[in-house]
XYZ file of N, CA, C and O in Angstrom:
424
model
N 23.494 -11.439 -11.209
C 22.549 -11.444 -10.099
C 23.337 -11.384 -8.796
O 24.231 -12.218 -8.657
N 23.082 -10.359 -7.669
C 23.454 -10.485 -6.773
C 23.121 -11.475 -5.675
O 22.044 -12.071 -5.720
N 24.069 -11.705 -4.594
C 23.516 -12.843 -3.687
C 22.648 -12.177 -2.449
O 23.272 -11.954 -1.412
N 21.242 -11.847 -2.498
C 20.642 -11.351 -1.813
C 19.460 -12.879 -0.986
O 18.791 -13.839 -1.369
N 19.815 -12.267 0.152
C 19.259 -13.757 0.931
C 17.924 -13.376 1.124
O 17.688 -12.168 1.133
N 17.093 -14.095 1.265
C 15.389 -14.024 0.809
C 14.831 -13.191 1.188
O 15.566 -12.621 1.994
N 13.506 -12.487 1.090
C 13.411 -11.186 1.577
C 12.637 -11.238 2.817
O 11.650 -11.927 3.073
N 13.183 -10.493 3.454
C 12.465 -10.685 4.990
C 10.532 -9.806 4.833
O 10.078 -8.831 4.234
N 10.104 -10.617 5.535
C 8.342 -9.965 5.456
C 8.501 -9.594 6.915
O 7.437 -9.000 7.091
N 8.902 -9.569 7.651
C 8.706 -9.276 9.057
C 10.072 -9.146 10.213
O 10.732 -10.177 10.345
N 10.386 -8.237 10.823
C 11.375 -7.932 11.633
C 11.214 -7.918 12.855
O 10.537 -8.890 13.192
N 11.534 -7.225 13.774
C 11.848 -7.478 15.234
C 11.467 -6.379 15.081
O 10.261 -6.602 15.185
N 11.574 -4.837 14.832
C 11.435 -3.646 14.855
C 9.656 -3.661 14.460
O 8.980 -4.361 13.706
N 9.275 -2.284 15.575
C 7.620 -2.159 14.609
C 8.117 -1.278 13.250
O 8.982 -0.402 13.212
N 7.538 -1.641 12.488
C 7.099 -1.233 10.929
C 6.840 0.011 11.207
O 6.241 0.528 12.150
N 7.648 0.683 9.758
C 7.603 1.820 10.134
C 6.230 2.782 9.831
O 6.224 4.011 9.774
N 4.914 1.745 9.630
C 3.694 2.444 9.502
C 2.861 2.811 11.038
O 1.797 3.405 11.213
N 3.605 2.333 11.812
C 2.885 1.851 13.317
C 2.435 3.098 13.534
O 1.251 3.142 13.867
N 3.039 4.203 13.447
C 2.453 5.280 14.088
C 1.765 6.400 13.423
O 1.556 7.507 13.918
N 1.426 5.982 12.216
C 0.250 6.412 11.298
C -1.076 4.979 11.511
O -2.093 4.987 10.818
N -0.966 4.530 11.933
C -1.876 3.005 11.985
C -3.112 3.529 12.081
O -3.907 3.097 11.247
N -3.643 4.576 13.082
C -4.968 4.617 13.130
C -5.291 5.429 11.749
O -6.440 5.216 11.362
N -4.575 6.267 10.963
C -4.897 6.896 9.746
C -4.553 5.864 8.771
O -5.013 6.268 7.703
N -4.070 4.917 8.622
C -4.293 4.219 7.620
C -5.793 3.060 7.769
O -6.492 2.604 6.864
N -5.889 2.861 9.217
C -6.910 2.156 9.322
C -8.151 3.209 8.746
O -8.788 2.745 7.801
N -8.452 4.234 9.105
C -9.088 5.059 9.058
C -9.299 5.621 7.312
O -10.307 6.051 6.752
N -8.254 5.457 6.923
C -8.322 5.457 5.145
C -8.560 3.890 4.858
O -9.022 4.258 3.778
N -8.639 2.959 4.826
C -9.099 1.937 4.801
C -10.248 1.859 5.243
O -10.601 0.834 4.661
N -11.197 2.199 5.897
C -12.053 1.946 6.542
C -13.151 2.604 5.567
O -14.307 2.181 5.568
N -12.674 3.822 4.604
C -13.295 5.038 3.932
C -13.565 4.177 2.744
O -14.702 4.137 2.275
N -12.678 3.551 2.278
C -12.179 2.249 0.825
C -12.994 1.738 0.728
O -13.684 1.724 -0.292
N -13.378 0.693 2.483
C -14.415 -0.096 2.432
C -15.884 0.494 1.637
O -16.482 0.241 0.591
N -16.087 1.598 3.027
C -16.927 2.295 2.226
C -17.363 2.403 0.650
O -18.472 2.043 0.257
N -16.511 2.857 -0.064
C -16.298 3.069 -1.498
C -16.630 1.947 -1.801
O -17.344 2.017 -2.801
N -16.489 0.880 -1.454
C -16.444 -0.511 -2.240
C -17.728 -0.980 -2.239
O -18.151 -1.415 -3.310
N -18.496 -0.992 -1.218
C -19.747 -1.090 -0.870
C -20.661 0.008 -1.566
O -21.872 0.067 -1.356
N -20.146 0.663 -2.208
C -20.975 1.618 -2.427
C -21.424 1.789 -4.153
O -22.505 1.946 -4.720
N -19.602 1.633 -4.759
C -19.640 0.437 -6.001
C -20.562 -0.440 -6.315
O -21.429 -0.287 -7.175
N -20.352 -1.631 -5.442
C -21.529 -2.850 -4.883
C -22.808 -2.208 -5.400
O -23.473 -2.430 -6.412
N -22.936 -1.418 -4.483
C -24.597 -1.109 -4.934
C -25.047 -0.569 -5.700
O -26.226 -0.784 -5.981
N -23.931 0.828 -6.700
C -24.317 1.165 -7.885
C -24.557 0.125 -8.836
O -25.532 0.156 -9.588
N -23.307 -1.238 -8.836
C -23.943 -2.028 -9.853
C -25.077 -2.877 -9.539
O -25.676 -3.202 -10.564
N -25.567 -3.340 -8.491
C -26.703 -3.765 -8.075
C -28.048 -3.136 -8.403
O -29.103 -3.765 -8.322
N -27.955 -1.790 -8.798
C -28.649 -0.980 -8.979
C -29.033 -0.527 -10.396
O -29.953 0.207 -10.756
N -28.102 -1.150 -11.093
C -27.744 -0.806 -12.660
C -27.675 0.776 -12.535
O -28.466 1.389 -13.253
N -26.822 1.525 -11.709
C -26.080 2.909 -12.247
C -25.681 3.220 -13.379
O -25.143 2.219 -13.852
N -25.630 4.336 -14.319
C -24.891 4.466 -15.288
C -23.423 4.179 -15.289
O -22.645 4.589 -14.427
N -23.168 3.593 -16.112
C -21.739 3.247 -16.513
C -20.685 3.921 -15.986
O -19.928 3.618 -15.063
N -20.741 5.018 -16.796
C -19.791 6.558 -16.568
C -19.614 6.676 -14.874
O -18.458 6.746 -14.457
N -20.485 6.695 -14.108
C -21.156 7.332 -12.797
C -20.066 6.051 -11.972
O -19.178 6.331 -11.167
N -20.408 4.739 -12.406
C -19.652 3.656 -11.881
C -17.914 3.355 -12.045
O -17.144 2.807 -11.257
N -17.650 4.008 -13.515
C -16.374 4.573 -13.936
C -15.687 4.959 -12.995
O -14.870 4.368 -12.289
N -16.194 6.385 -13.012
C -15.838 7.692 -12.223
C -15.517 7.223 -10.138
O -14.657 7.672 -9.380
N -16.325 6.479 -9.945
C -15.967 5.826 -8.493
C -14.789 4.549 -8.394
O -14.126 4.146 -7.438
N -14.849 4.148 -9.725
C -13.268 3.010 -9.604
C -12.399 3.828 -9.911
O -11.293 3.371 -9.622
N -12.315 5.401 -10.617
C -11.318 5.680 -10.442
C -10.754 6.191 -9.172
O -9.561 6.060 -8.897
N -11.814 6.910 -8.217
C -11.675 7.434 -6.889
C -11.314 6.097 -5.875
O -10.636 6.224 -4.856
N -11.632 5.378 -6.131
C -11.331 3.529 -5.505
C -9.669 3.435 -6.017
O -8.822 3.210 -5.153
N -9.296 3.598 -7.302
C -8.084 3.436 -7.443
C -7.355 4.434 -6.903
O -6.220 4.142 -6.525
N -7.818 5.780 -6.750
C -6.902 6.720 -6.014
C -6.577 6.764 -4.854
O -5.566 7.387 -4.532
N -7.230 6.215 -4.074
C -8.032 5.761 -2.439
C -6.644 4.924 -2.661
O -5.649 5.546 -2.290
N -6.463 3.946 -3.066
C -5.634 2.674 -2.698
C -3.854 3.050 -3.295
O -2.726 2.795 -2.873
N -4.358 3.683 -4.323
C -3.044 3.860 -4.688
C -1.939 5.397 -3.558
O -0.717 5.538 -3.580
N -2.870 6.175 -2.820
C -2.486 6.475 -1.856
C -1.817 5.927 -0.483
O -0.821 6.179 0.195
N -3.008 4.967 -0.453
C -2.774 4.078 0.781
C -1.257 2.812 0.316
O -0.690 2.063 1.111
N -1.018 2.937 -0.898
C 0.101 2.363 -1.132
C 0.784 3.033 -1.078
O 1.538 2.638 -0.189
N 1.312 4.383 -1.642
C 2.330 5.607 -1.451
C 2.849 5.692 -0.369
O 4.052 5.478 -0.214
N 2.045 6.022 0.593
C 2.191 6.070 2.142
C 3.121 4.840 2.920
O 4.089 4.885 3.679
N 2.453 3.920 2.431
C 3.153 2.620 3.340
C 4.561 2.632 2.343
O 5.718 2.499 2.741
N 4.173 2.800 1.148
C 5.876 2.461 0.781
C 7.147 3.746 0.818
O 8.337 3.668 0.514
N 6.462 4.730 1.241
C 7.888 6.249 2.134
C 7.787 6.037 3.334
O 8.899 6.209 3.833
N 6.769 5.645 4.374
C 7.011 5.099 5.658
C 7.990 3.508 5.315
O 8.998 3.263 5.977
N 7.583 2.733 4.411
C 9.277 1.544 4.538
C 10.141 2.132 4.111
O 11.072 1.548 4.665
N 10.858 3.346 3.155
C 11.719 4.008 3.135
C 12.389 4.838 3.934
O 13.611 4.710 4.009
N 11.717 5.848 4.684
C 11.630 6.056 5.249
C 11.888 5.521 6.958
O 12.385 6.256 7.811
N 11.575 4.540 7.130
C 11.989 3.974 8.384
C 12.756 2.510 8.422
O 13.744 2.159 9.067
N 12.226 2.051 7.823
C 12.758 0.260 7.319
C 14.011 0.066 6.873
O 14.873 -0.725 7.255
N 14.017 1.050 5.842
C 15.023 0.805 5.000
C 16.363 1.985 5.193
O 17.425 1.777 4.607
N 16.150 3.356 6.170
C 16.820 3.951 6.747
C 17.703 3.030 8.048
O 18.915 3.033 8.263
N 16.892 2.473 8.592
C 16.863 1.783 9.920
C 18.250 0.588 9.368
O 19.430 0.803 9.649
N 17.829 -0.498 8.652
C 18.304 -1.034 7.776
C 19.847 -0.891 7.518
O 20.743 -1.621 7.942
N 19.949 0.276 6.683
C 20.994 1.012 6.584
C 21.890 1.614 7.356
O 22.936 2.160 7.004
N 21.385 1.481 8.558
C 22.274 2.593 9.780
C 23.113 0.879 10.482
O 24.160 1.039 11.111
N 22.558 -0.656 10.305
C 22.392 -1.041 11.025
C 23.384 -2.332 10.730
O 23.963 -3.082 11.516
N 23.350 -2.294 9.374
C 23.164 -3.470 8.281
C 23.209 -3.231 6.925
O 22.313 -2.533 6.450
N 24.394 -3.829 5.934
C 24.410 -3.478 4.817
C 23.515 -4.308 4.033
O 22.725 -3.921 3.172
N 23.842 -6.131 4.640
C 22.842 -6.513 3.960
C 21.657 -6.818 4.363
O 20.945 -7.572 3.700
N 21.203 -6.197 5.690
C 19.763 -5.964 5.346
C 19.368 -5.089 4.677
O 18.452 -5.159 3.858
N 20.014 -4.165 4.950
C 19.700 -2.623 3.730
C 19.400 -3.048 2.538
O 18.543 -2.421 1.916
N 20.235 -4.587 1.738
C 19.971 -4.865 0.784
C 19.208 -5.307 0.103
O 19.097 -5.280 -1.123
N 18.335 -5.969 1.259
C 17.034 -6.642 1.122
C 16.328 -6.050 1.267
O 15.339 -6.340 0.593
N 16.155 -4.697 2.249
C 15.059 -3.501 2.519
C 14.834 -3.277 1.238
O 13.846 -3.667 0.615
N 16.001 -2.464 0.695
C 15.892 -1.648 -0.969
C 15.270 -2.676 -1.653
O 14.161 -2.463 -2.142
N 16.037 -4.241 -1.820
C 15.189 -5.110 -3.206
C 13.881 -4.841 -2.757
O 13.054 -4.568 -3.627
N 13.453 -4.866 -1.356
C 11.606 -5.008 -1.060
C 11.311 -3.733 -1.577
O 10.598 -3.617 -2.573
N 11.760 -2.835 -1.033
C 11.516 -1.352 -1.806
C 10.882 -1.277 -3.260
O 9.863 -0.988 -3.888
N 12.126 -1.713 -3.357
C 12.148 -1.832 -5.843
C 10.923 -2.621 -6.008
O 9.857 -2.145 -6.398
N 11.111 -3.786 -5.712
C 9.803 -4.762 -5.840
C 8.436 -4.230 -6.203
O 7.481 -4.530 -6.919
N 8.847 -3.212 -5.285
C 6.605 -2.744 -4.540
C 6.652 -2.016 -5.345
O 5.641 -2.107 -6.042
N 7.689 -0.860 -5.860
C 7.327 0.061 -6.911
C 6.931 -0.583 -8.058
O 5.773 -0.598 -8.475
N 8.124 -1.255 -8.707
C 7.524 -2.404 -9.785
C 6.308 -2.896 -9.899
O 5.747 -2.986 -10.992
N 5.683 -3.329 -8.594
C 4.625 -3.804 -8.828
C 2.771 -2.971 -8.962
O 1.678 -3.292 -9.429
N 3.454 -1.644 -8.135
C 2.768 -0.493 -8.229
C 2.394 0.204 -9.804
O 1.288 0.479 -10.269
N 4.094 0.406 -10.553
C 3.879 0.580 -11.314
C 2.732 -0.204 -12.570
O 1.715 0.250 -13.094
N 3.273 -1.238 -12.698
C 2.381 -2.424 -13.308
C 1.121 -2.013 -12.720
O 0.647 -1.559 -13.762
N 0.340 -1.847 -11.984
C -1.015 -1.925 -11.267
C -1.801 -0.399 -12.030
O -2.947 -0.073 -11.718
């Protein structure tokens, strides 16, 4: 095990999603939508299939909105990181690995 010191959740630098923010709010905002809309097919007793077919578009919705944020922290965080700092770089990448891991699993 390497000696990697705890992982930072927050920096001094804006995140490197800041300047996509209103399009992620804006894809979030669409999610909501979807979710509410879920909501009411089963409130409604929708067919099954019909209710299926929208958690999978709900999972695609999110699993985008995860893609995105995690090549914008590659992309900027963990570039940044690297230019700056080895071992923050080191902790960027473990946060990196982490999210995929946990993506994957999901």
């Amino acid at each position: 095990m390497t000696d990697i010191p705890e992982l930072a959740t927050q920096q001094d630098a804006p995140h490197g999603y800041i300047t996509e923010k209103a399009r992620y709010l804006a894809r979030l905002k669409r999610i909501e939508g979807q979710v509410r809309g879920l909501h009411r097919m089963v409130d409604e007793e929708q067919y099954c299939i019909d209710i299926l077919t929208q958690v999978s578009a709900l999972t695609s919705a999110l699993q985008g909105v995860a893609l995105g944020l995690l090549d914008d922290h590659l992309k900027h965080c963990v570039v940044d990181a690297a230019k700056t700092d080895g071992a923050d770089a080191d902790i960027k990448i473990k946060e990196a690995s982490d999210a995929i891991a946990r993506l994957v699993r999901s």
